[in-house]
Amino acid sequence: MGSAGAVGPQLSRGEFGLLVLGLLGRRQMYGYEIVSELKGSTEGAIDLAEGTVYPALRRLERDGLIVGFWVDTRSGPRRRYYRLTPQGESALDEGRADWARFKAAADTVLGS
Amino acid sequence: MGSAGAVGPQLSRGEFGLLVLGLLGRRQMYGYEIVSELKGSTEGAIDLAEGTVYPALRRLERDGLIVGFWVDTRSGPRRRYYRLTPQGESALDEGRADWARFKAAADTVLGS
DNA sequence: GCCGATACCTAGCGATACTAGGTATGAACA
DNA sequence: TGTTCATACCTAGTATCGCTAGGTATCGGC
């Protein structure tokens, strides 16, 4: 699934997971950073709660799409950074394609 | 809610409801028609199950965004048509704006 | 009379997004 | 010293959603 099926199921459920994946496709990041980066880079249009992001990261790691590792800091609590696995890169590619198709389809329906 | 908040919550939960609303913004339709119309006009990219569409229609009606009415047919079972209420039109406008913002934000994140 | 296409509906399941908390670290300041 | 703040992580519980997998009913054609 993912590449062949209709977009609906993919995007409706793993939508935000895909966005997290997209961020991690640029560079490795930690959860708290992802929350503020998402909000900042989208001018507040996408403002996910921590309670959304942390479980999403766990699911992505559970599914083998990302790997996490602890990094100690000089100031403040340690951070758990994540980066994409090869599987994650593939999933991101598929996700981007799914997103493009869904976007086009939704635009057709919404008449934008 | 709707106009002011971040797009995420709106779209992730009412996403398909918005698409149904978008179809009904063009003309009144009945459930079964919506299913095939969605699939057809998006070339299969959006293929919602009946078990998705009928409950969505009930929610939209419950929320006052659409109204349904039975129409007898000469051939086959009767149909329940739906059309937008004034509230539904406003919600569709807001939904389109939300969609545009979310689309732009997601494109930024996904780098498309 | 039976089958297929149409057209509606729902219970139950799995998954998600969010709320509303909680814990812990280190810096700044009095 | 100790209190507060920003950082940074986590999770239980709740509401809701999309889907599966059924079910019912109407009408035309054979």
PDB file of C-alpha atoms (C1' of nucleotides) in Angstrom:
ATOM      1  CA  MET A   1       0.000   0.000   0.000  1.00  0.00           C
ATOM      2  CA  GLY A   2       0.981   3.593  -0.239  1.00  0.00           C
ATOM      3  CA  SER A   3       1.982   3.808  -3.822  1.00  0.00           C
ATOM      4  CA  ALA A   4      -0.956   2.134  -5.481  1.00  0.00           C
ATOM      5  CA  GLY A   5      -4.015   2.894  -3.413  1.00  0.00           C
ATOM      6  CA  ALA A   6      -6.181   5.940  -3.311  1.00  0.00           C
ATOM      7  CA  VAL A   7      -4.721   8.831  -1.442  1.00  0.00           C
ATOM      8  CA  GLY A   8      -7.501   9.304   1.022  1.00  0.00           C
ATOM      9  CA  PRO A   9      -6.573   6.686   3.594  1.00  0.00           C
ATOM     10  CA  GLN A  10      -2.903   7.550   3.482  1.00  0.00           C
ATOM     11  CA  LEU A  11      -3.248  11.243   3.970  1.00  0.00           C
ATOM     12  CA  SER A  12      -6.153  11.281   6.328  1.00  0.00           C
ATOM     13  CA  ARG A  13      -4.367   9.124   8.850  1.00  0.00           C
ATOM     14  CA  GLY A  14      -0.664   9.672   8.396  1.00  0.00           C
ATOM     15  CA  GLU A  15      -0.930  13.215   7.221  1.00  0.00           C
ATOM     16  CA  PHE A  16       1.029  14.846   9.995  1.00  0.00           C
ATOM     17  CA  GLY A  17       3.428  11.976  10.113  1.00  0.00           C
ATOM     18  CA  LEU A  18       4.259  12.830   6.523  1.00  0.00           C
ATOM     19  CA  LEU A  19       4.932  16.435   7.457  1.00  0.00           C
ATOM     20  CA  VAL A  20       7.283  15.325  10.222  1.00  0.00           C
ATOM     21  CA  LEU A  21       8.958  13.063   7.718  1.00  0.00           C
ATOM     22  CA  GLY A  22       9.300  16.004   5.374  1.00  0.00           C
ATOM     23  CA  LEU A  23      11.063  18.091   7.976  1.00  0.00           C
ATOM     24  CA  LEU A  24      13.417  15.275   8.862  1.00  0.00           C
ATOM     25  CA  GLY A  25      14.179  14.893   5.171  1.00  0.00           C
ATOM     26  CA  ARG A  26      15.991  18.210   5.372  1.00  0.00           C
ATOM     27  CA  ARG A  27      18.072  17.602   8.466  1.00  0.00           C
ATOM     28  CA  GLN A  28      17.985  15.688  11.693  1.00  0.00           C
ATOM     29  CA  MET A  29      15.882  17.349  14.331  1.00  0.00           C
ATOM     30  CA  TYR A  30      14.500  16.723  17.816  1.00  0.00           C
ATOM     31  CA  GLY A  31      10.864  16.692  18.824  1.00  0.00           C
ATOM     32  CA  TYR A  32      10.616  20.037  20.498  1.00  0.00           C
ATOM     33  CA  GLU A  33      12.402  21.603  17.557  1.00  0.00           C
ATOM     34  CA  ILE A  34       9.976  19.997  15.129  1.00  0.00           C
ATOM     35  CA  VAL A  35       7.039  21.536  16.937  1.00  0.00           C
ATOM     36  CA  SER A  36       8.415  25.054  16.777  1.00  0.00           C
ATOM     37  CA  GLU A  37       9.918  24.632  13.315  1.00  0.00           C
ATOM     38  CA  LEU A  38       6.585  23.476  11.903  1.00  0.00           C
ATOM     39  CA  LYS A  39       4.797  26.406  13.423  1.00  0.00           C
ATOM     40  CA  GLY A  40       7.472  28.882  12.458  1.00  0.00           C
ATOM     41  CA  SER A  41       8.118  27.846   8.888  1.00  0.00           C
ATOM     42  CA  THR A  42       4.399  27.742   8.099  1.00  0.00           C
ATOM     43  CA  GLU A  43       3.608  31.036   9.791  1.00  0.00           C
ATOM     44  CA  GLY A  44       1.368  29.307  12.269  1.00  0.00           C
ATOM     45  CA  ALA A  45      -0.699  27.550   9.642  1.00  0.00           C
ATOM     46  CA  ILE A  46       0.390  24.203  11.011  1.00  0.00           C
ATOM     47  CA  ASP A  47       0.620  24.226  14.788  1.00  0.00           C
ATOM     48  CA  LEU A  48       0.836  20.710  16.142  1.00  0.00           C
ATOM     49  CA  ALA A  49       0.594  19.987  19.853  1.00  0.00           C
ATOM     50  CA  GLU A  50       3.440  18.157  21.525  1.00  0.00           C
ATOM     51  CA  GLY A  51       0.939  15.425  22.250  1.00  0.00           C
ATOM     52  CA  THR A  52       0.609  15.003  18.518  1.00  0.00           C
ATOM     53  CA  VAL A  53       4.275  15.119  17.568  1.00  0.00           C
ATOM     54  CA  TYR A  54       5.855  12.871  20.175  1.00  0.00           C
ATOM     55  CA  PRO A  55       3.501   9.945  19.564  1.00  0.00           C
ATOM     56  CA  ALA A  56       3.928  10.473  15.821  1.00  0.00           C
ATOM     57  CA  LEU A  57       7.692  10.222  16.206  1.00  0.00           C
ATOM     58  CA  ARG A  58       7.288   6.994  18.146  1.00  0.00           C
ATOM     59  CA  ARG A  59       5.081   5.542  15.435  1.00  0.00           C
ATOM     60  CA  LEU A  60       7.495   6.549  12.706  1.00  0.00           C
ATOM     61  CA  GLU A  61      10.346   4.959  14.607  1.00  0.00           C
ATOM     62  CA  ARG A  62       8.297   1.856  15.352  1.00  0.00           C
ATOM     63  CA  ASP A  63       7.628   1.556  11.615  1.00  0.00           C
ATOM     64  CA  GLY A  64      11.312   1.879  10.803  1.00  0.00           C
ATOM     65  CA  LEU A  65      11.039   5.160   8.932  1.00  0.00           C
ATOM     66  CA  ILE A  66      13.198   7.141  11.345  1.00  0.00           C
ATOM     67  CA  VAL A  67      15.763   6.412  14.030  1.00  0.00           C
ATOM     68  CA  GLY A  68      16.226   8.378  17.219  1.00  0.00           C
ATOM     69  CA  PHE A  69      19.283   8.954  19.375  1.00  0.00           C
ATOM     70  CA  TRP A  70      19.959  10.941  22.516  1.00  0.00           C
ATOM     71  CA  VAL A  71      22.272  13.913  22.454  1.00  0.00           C
ATOM     72  CA  ASP A  72      23.473  15.603  25.614  1.00  0.00           C
ATOM     73  CA  THR A  73      23.533  19.365  25.742  1.00  0.00           C
ATOM     74  CA  ARG A  74      25.575  21.792  27.785  1.00  0.00           C
ATOM     75  CA  SER A  75      22.506  23.793  28.682  1.00  0.00           C
ATOM     76  CA  GLY A  76      19.106  22.336  29.384  1.00  0.00           C
ATOM     77  CA  PRO A  77      17.766  18.807  29.122  1.00  0.00           C
ATOM     78  CA  ARG A  78      19.059  16.290  26.606  1.00  0.00           C
ATOM     79  CA  ARG A  79      17.455  16.006  23.202  1.00  0.00           C
ATOM     80  CA  ARG A  80      16.309  13.039  21.227  1.00  0.00           C
ATOM     81  CA  TYR A  81      17.256  13.631  17.615  1.00  0.00           C
ATOM     82  CA  TYR A  82      15.732  11.724  14.730  1.00  0.00           C
ATOM     83  CA  ARG A  83      16.867  11.112  11.193  1.00  0.00           C
ATOM     84  CA  LEU A  84      15.388   9.270   8.247  1.00  0.00           C
ATOM     85  CA  THR A  85      16.222   5.673   7.477  1.00  0.00           C
ATOM     86  CA  PRO A  86      16.464   4.535   3.844  1.00  0.00           C
ATOM     87  CA  GLN A  87      12.935   3.230   4.326  1.00  0.00           C
ATOM     88  CA  GLY A  88      11.953   6.632   5.549  1.00  0.00           C
ATOM     89  CA  GLU A  89      13.378   8.266   2.444  1.00  0.00           C
ATOM     90  CA  SER A  90      11.319   5.962   0.262  1.00  0.00           C
ATOM     91  CA  ALA A  91       8.232   6.621   2.336  1.00  0.00           C
ATOM     92  CA  LEU A  92       8.822  10.335   1.987  1.00  0.00           C
ATOM     93  CA  ASP A  93       9.080   9.999  -1.778  1.00  0.00           C
ATOM     94  CA  GLU A  94       5.832   8.059  -1.890  1.00  0.00           C
ATOM     95  CA  GLY A  95       4.245  10.499   0.504  1.00  0.00           C
ATOM     96  CA  ARG A  96       5.199  13.422  -1.685  1.00  0.00           C
ATOM     97  CA  ALA A  97       3.666  11.703  -4.705  1.00  0.00           C
ATOM     98  CA  ASP A  98       0.521  10.889  -2.721  1.00  0.00           C
ATOM     99  CA  TRP A  99       0.337  14.459  -1.546  1.00  0.00           C
ATOM    100  CA  ALA A 100       0.660  15.801  -5.095  1.00  0.00           C
ATOM    101  CA  ARG A 101      -2.144  13.568  -6.303  1.00  0.00           C
ATOM    102  CA  PHE A 102      -4.358  14.380  -3.378  1.00  0.00           C
ATOM    103  CA  LYS A 103      -3.701  18.067  -3.777  1.00  0.00           C
ATOM    104  CA  ALA A 104      -4.679  17.990  -7.434  1.00  0.00           C
ATOM    105  CA  ALA A 105      -7.762  15.931  -6.685  1.00  0.00           C
ATOM    106  CA  ALA A 106      -8.890  18.161  -3.845  1.00  0.00           C
ATOM    107  CA  ASP A 107      -8.324  21.253  -5.957  1.00  0.00           C
ATOM    108  CA  THR A 108     -10.548  19.762  -8.613  1.00  0.00           C
ATOM    109  CA  VAL A 109     -13.276  19.076  -6.106  1.00  0.00           C
ATOM    110  CA  LEU A 110     -12.972  22.386  -4.302  1.00  0.00           C
ATOM    111  CA  GLY A 111     -12.694  24.319  -7.509  1.00  0.00           C
ATOM    112  CA  SER A 112      -9.635  26.271  -6.448  1.00  0.00           C
TER     113      SER A 112
ATOM    114  CA  MET B   1     -13.033  27.960  15.010  1.00  0.00           C
ATOM    115  CA  GLY B   2     -12.420  27.440  11.372  1.00  0.00           C
ATOM    116  CA  SER B   3     -11.248  30.827  10.286  1.00  0.00           C
ATOM    117  CA  ALA B   4      -8.763  31.714  12.971  1.00  0.00           C
ATOM    118  CA  GLY B   5      -7.114  28.506  14.146  1.00  0.00           C
ATOM    119  CA  ALA B   6      -4.342  26.530  12.633  1.00  0.00           C
ATOM    120  CA  VAL B   7      -5.373  24.461   9.695  1.00  0.00           C
ATOM    121  CA  GLY B   8      -4.143  21.142  10.904  1.00  0.00           C
ATOM    122  CA  PRO B   9      -6.943  20.178  13.228  1.00  0.00           C
ATOM    123  CA  GLN B  10      -9.598  21.310  10.793  1.00  0.00           C
ATOM    124  CA  LEU B  11      -8.312  19.435   7.823  1.00  0.00           C
ATOM    125  CA  SER B  12      -7.125  16.328   9.522  1.00  0.00           C
ATOM    126  CA  ARG B  13     -10.529  15.625  10.997  1.00  0.00           C
ATOM    127  CA  GLY B  14     -13.044  17.190   8.671  1.00  0.00           C
ATOM    128  CA  GLU B  15     -10.985  16.766   5.579  1.00  0.00           C
ATOM    129  CA  PHE B  16     -13.306  14.508   3.667  1.00  0.00           C
ATOM    130  CA  GLY B  17     -16.291  16.372   4.985  1.00  0.00           C
ATOM    131  CA  LEU B  18     -14.867  19.429   3.272  1.00  0.00           C
ATOM    132  CA  LEU B  19     -14.586  17.558  -0.002  1.00  0.00           C
ATOM    133  CA  VAL B  20     -18.204  16.472   0.269  1.00  0.00           C
ATOM    134  CA  LEU B  21     -19.110  20.056   1.002  1.00  0.00           C
ATOM    135  CA  GLY B  22     -17.174  21.109  -2.070  1.00  0.00           C
ATOM    136  CA  LEU B  23     -19.136  18.759  -4.304  1.00  0.00           C
ATOM    137  CA  LEU B  24     -22.439  19.909  -2.864  1.00  0.00           C
ATOM    138  CA  GLY B  25     -21.372  23.481  -3.504  1.00  0.00           C
ATOM    139  CA  ARG B  26     -21.728  22.761  -7.204  1.00  0.00           C
ATOM    140  CA  ARG B  27     -25.139  21.101  -7.178  1.00  0.00           C
ATOM    141  CA  GLN B  28     -27.332  19.028  -4.944  1.00  0.00           C
ATOM    142  CA  MET B  29     -26.376  15.372  -4.927  1.00  0.00           C
ATOM    143  CA  TYR B  30     -27.206  12.139  -3.172  1.00  0.00           C
ATOM    144  CA  GLY B  31     -24.839   9.939  -1.226  1.00  0.00           C
ATOM    145  CA  TYR B  32     -24.296   7.201  -3.704  1.00  0.00           C
ATOM    146  CA  GLU B  33     -23.714   9.784  -6.393  1.00  0.00           C
ATOM    147  CA  ILE B  34     -21.132  11.549  -4.244  1.00  0.00           C
ATOM    148  CA  VAL B  35     -19.144   8.361  -3.867  1.00  0.00           C
ATOM    149  CA  SER B  36     -18.930   7.723  -7.596  1.00  0.00           C
ATOM    150  CA  GLU B  37     -18.551  11.388  -8.500  1.00  0.00           C
ATOM    151  CA  LEU B  38     -15.609  11.787  -6.123  1.00  0.00           C
ATOM    152  CA  LYS B  39     -13.904   8.753  -7.533  1.00  0.00           C
ATOM    153  CA  GLY B  40     -14.675   9.660 -11.114  1.00  0.00           C
ATOM    154  CA  SER B  41     -13.761  13.322 -11.087  1.00  0.00           C
ATOM    155  CA  THR B  42     -10.465  12.645  -9.336  1.00  0.00           C
ATOM    156  CA  GLU B  43      -9.515   9.705 -11.524  1.00  0.00           C
ATOM    157  CA  GLY B  44      -9.578   7.380  -8.541  1.00  0.00           C
ATOM    158  CA  ALA B  45      -7.243   9.507  -6.450  1.00  0.00           C
ATOM    159  CA  ILE B  46      -9.991   9.969  -3.886  1.00  0.00           C
ATOM    160  CA  ASP B  47     -12.038   6.833  -3.441  1.00  0.00           C
ATOM    161  CA  LEU B  48     -14.121   7.037  -0.304  1.00  0.00           C
ATOM    162  CA  ALA B  49     -16.035   4.052   1.006  1.00  0.00           C
ATOM    163  CA  GLU B  50     -19.758   4.347   1.490  1.00  0.00           C
ATOM    164  CA  GLY B  51     -19.112   3.795   5.169  1.00  0.00           C
ATOM    165  CA  THR B  52     -17.137   7.017   5.079  1.00  0.00           C
ATOM    166  CA  VAL B  53     -19.525   9.148   3.079  1.00  0.00           C
ATOM    167  CA  TYR B  54     -22.856   8.347   4.697  1.00  0.00           C
ATOM    168  CA  PRO B  55     -21.683   9.085   8.244  1.00  0.00           C
ATOM    169  CA  ALA B  56     -19.991  12.240   6.966  1.00  0.00           C
ATOM    170  CA  LEU B  57     -23.270  13.393   5.442  1.00  0.00           C
ATOM    171  CA  ARG B  58     -25.046  12.773   8.728  1.00  0.00           C
ATOM    172  CA  ARG B  59     -22.447  14.810  10.591  1.00  0.00           C
ATOM    173  CA  LEU B  60     -22.676  17.659   8.128  1.00  0.00           C
ATOM    174  CA  GLU B  61     -26.440  17.652   8.436  1.00  0.00           C
ATOM    175  CA  ARG B  62     -26.248  17.409  12.214  1.00  0.00           C
ATOM    176  CA  ASP B  63     -24.009  20.464  12.190  1.00  0.00           C
ATOM    177  CA  GLY B  64     -26.435  22.392  10.018  1.00  0.00           C
ATOM    178  CA  LEU B  65     -24.138  22.686   7.014  1.00  0.00           C
ATOM    179  CA  ILE B  66     -26.332  20.682   4.665  1.00  0.00           C
ATOM    180  CA  VAL B  67     -29.966  19.607   4.511  1.00  0.00           C
ATOM    181  CA  GLY B  68     -31.230  16.329   3.113  1.00  0.00           C
ATOM    182  CA  PHE B  69     -34.519  15.437   1.503  1.00  0.00           C
ATOM    183  CA  TRP B  70     -35.913  12.282  -0.029  1.00  0.00           C
ATOM    184  CA  VAL B  71     -36.684  12.090  -3.715  1.00  0.00           C
ATOM    185  CA  ASP B  72     -38.621   9.222  -5.226  1.00  0.00           C
ATOM    186  CA  THR B  73     -37.390   7.749  -8.457  1.00  0.00           C
ATOM    187  CA  ARG B  74     -39.200   5.881 -11.218  1.00  0.00           C
ATOM    188  CA  SER B  75     -36.530   3.226 -11.288  1.00  0.00           C
ATOM    189  CA  GLY B  76     -34.659   1.916  -8.280  1.00  0.00           C
ATOM    190  CA  PRO B  77     -34.699   2.950  -4.640  1.00  0.00           C
ATOM    191  CA  ARG B  78     -35.359   6.479  -3.529  1.00  0.00           C
ATOM    192  CA  ARG B  79     -32.493   8.901  -3.053  1.00  0.00           C
ATOM    193  CA  ARG B  80     -31.636  11.263  -0.276  1.00  0.00           C
ATOM    194  CA  TYR B  81     -30.388  14.461  -1.839  1.00  0.00           C
ATOM    195  CA  TYR B  82     -28.407  17.056   0.060  1.00  0.00           C
ATOM    196  CA  ARG B  83     -27.811  20.719  -0.555  1.00  0.00           C
ATOM    197  CA  LEU B  84     -25.807  23.367   1.268  1.00  0.00           C
ATOM    198  CA  THR B  85     -27.372  25.636   3.840  1.00  0.00           C
ATOM    199  CA  PRO B  86     -26.192  29.257   4.125  1.00  0.00           C
ATOM    200  CA  GLN B  87     -24.070  28.043   7.022  1.00  0.00           C
ATOM    201  CA  GLY B  88     -22.686  25.367   4.744  1.00  0.00           C
ATOM    202  CA  GLU B  89     -21.727  27.951   2.156  1.00  0.00           C
ATOM    203  CA  SER B  90     -19.840  29.932   4.757  1.00  0.00           C
ATOM    204  CA  ALA B  91     -18.162  26.778   6.024  1.00  0.00           C
ATOM    205  CA  LEU B  92     -17.164  25.925   2.480  1.00  0.00           C
ATOM    206  CA  ASP B  93     -15.635  29.356   2.020  1.00  0.00           C
ATOM    207  CA  GLU B  94     -13.689  28.998   5.233  1.00  0.00           C
ATOM    208  CA  GLY B  95     -12.749  25.459   4.311  1.00  0.00           C
ATOM    209  CA  ARG B  96     -11.374  26.589   0.974  1.00  0.00           C
ATOM    210  CA  ALA B  97      -9.294  29.263   2.689  1.00  0.00           C
ATOM    211  CA  ASP B  98      -8.065  26.724   5.246  1.00  0.00           C
ATOM    212  CA  TRP B  99      -7.224  24.334   2.463  1.00  0.00           C
ATOM    213  CA  ALA B 100      -5.252  26.983   0.577  1.00  0.00           C
ATOM    214  CA  ARG B 101      -3.250  27.827   3.680  1.00  0.00           C
ATOM    215  CA  PHE B 102      -2.647  24.223   4.556  1.00  0.00           C
ATOM    216  CA  LYS B 103      -1.635  23.416   1.008  1.00  0.00           C
ATOM    217  CA  ALA B 104       0.918  26.211   0.959  1.00  0.00           C
ATOM    218  CA  ALA B 105       2.237  25.216   4.365  1.00  0.00           C
ATOM    219  CA  ALA B 106       2.534  21.547   3.479  1.00  0.00           C
ATOM    220  CA  ASP B 107       4.259  22.408   0.217  1.00  0.00           C
ATOM    221  CA  THR B 108       6.764  24.438   2.165  1.00  0.00           C
ATOM    222  CA  VAL B 109       7.445  21.571   4.516  1.00  0.00           C
ATOM    223  CA  LEU B 110       7.537  18.915   1.828  1.00  0.00           C
ATOM    224  CA  GLY B 111       9.600  21.028  -0.486  1.00  0.00           C
ATOM    225  CA  SER B 112       7.380  20.533  -3.500  1.00  0.00           C
TER     226      SER B 112
ATOM    227  C1'  DG C   1     -39.030 -15.816  -9.412  1.00  0.00           C
ATOM    228  C1'  DC C   2     -34.368 -14.652  -9.345  1.00  0.00           C
ATOM    229  C1'  DC C   3     -30.408 -11.877 -10.047  1.00  0.00           C
ATOM    230  C1'  DG C   4     -27.905  -7.623 -10.600  1.00  0.00           C
ATOM    231  C1'  DA C   5     -27.498  -2.680 -10.125  1.00  0.00           C
ATOM    232  C1'  DT C   6     -28.809   0.913  -7.469  1.00  0.00           C
ATOM    233  C1'  DA C   7     -29.184   3.254  -2.959  1.00  0.00           C
ATOM    234  C1'  DC C   8     -29.366   3.562   1.708  1.00  0.00           C
ATOM    235  C1'  DC C   9     -27.675   2.414   6.511  1.00  0.00           C
ATOM    236  C1'  DT C  10     -24.950   0.847  10.812  1.00  0.00           C
ATOM    237  C1'  DA C  11     -22.037  -1.635  14.452  1.00  0.00           C
ATOM    238  C1'  DG C  12     -17.578  -2.309  15.550  1.00  0.00           C
ATOM    239  C1'  DC C  13     -12.571  -1.797  14.922  1.00  0.00           C
ATOM    240  C1'  DG C  14      -8.155   0.437  14.530  1.00  0.00           C
ATOM    241  C1'  DA C  15      -5.902   4.597  14.357  1.00  0.00           C
ATOM    242  C1'  DT C  16      -5.181   9.452  15.038  1.00  0.00           C
ATOM    243  C1'  DA C  17      -5.069  14.369  17.117  1.00  0.00           C
ATOM    244  C1'  DC C  18      -5.549  16.591  21.043  1.00  0.00           C
ATOM    245  C1'  DT C  19      -6.123  17.757  26.074  1.00  0.00           C
ATOM    246  C1'  DA C  20      -4.117  17.999  30.201  1.00  0.00           C
ATOM    247  C1'  DG C  21      -1.454  16.932  32.735  1.00  0.00           C
ATOM    248  C1'  DG C  22       3.448  15.201  34.489  1.00  0.00           C
ATOM    249  C1'  DT C  23       8.948  15.015  34.989  1.00  0.00           C
ATOM    250  C1'  DA C  24      13.583  16.769  34.586  1.00  0.00           C
ATOM    251  C1'  DT C  25      17.515  19.918  33.237  1.00  0.00           C
ATOM    252  C1'  DG C  26      20.110  24.148  33.492  1.00  0.00           C
ATOM    253  C1'  DA C  27      20.343  29.429  33.512  1.00  0.00           C
ATOM    254  C1'  DA C  28      19.223  33.682  35.663  1.00  0.00           C
ATOM    255  C1'  DC C  29      18.382  36.245  39.532  1.00  0.00           C
ATOM    256  C1'  DA C  30      17.666  37.788  44.123  1.00  0.00           C
TER     257       DA C  30
ATOM    258  C1'  DT D   1      20.018  28.955  48.222  1.00  0.00           C
ATOM    259  C1'  DG D   2      15.972  28.643  46.143  1.00  0.00           C
ATOM    260  C1'  DT D   3      12.686  30.102  43.062  1.00  0.00           C
ATOM    261  C1'  DT D   4      11.370  30.859  38.561  1.00  0.00           C
ATOM    262  C1'  DC D   5      11.645  30.398  33.631  1.00  0.00           C
ATOM    263  C1'  DA D   6      12.533  28.184  29.180  1.00  0.00           C
ATOM    264  C1'  DT D   7      13.701  24.067  27.392  1.00  0.00           C
ATOM    265  C1'  DA D   8      12.698  19.212  26.409  1.00  0.00           C
ATOM    266  C1'  DC D   9      10.714  15.011  27.010  1.00  0.00           C
ATOM    267  C1'  DC D  10       6.644  11.835  27.917  1.00  0.00           C
ATOM    268  C1'  DT D  11       1.879   9.615  28.461  1.00  0.00           C
ATOM    269  C1'  DA D  12      -3.048   8.367  29.869  1.00  0.00           C
ATOM    270  C1'  DG D  13      -7.384   9.311  28.452  1.00  0.00           C
ATOM    271  C1'  DT D  14     -10.875  11.223  25.267  1.00  0.00           C
ATOM    272  C1'  DA D  15     -13.253  12.279  21.027  1.00  0.00           C
ATOM    273  C1'  DT D  16     -13.476  11.457  16.517  1.00  0.00           C
ATOM    274  C1'  DC D  17     -12.622   9.605  12.160  1.00  0.00           C
ATOM    275  C1'  DG D  18     -12.149   6.259   8.053  1.00  0.00           C
ATOM    276  C1'  DC D  19     -12.984   1.816   6.974  1.00  0.00           C
ATOM    277  C1'  DT D  20     -14.594  -3.038   7.027  1.00  0.00           C
ATOM    278  C1'  DA D  21     -18.164  -5.877   6.659  1.00  0.00           C
ATOM    279  C1'  DG D  22     -21.962  -6.598   6.822  1.00  0.00           C
ATOM    280  C1'  DG D  23     -27.319  -5.569   6.264  1.00  0.00           C
ATOM    281  C1'  DT D  24     -32.012  -3.853   3.944  1.00  0.00           C
ATOM    282  C1'  DA D  25     -34.862  -2.347   0.128  1.00  0.00           C
ATOM    283  C1'  DT D  26     -36.322  -1.009  -4.743  1.00  0.00           C
ATOM    284  C1'  DC D  27     -36.736  -1.822  -9.555  1.00  0.00           C
ATOM    285  C1'  DG D  28     -35.604  -3.767 -14.327  1.00  0.00           C
ATOM    286  C1'  DG D  29     -34.446  -7.656 -17.062  1.00  0.00           C
ATOM    287  C1'  DC D  30     -34.191 -12.442 -17.897  1.00  0.00           C
TER     288       DC D  30
END
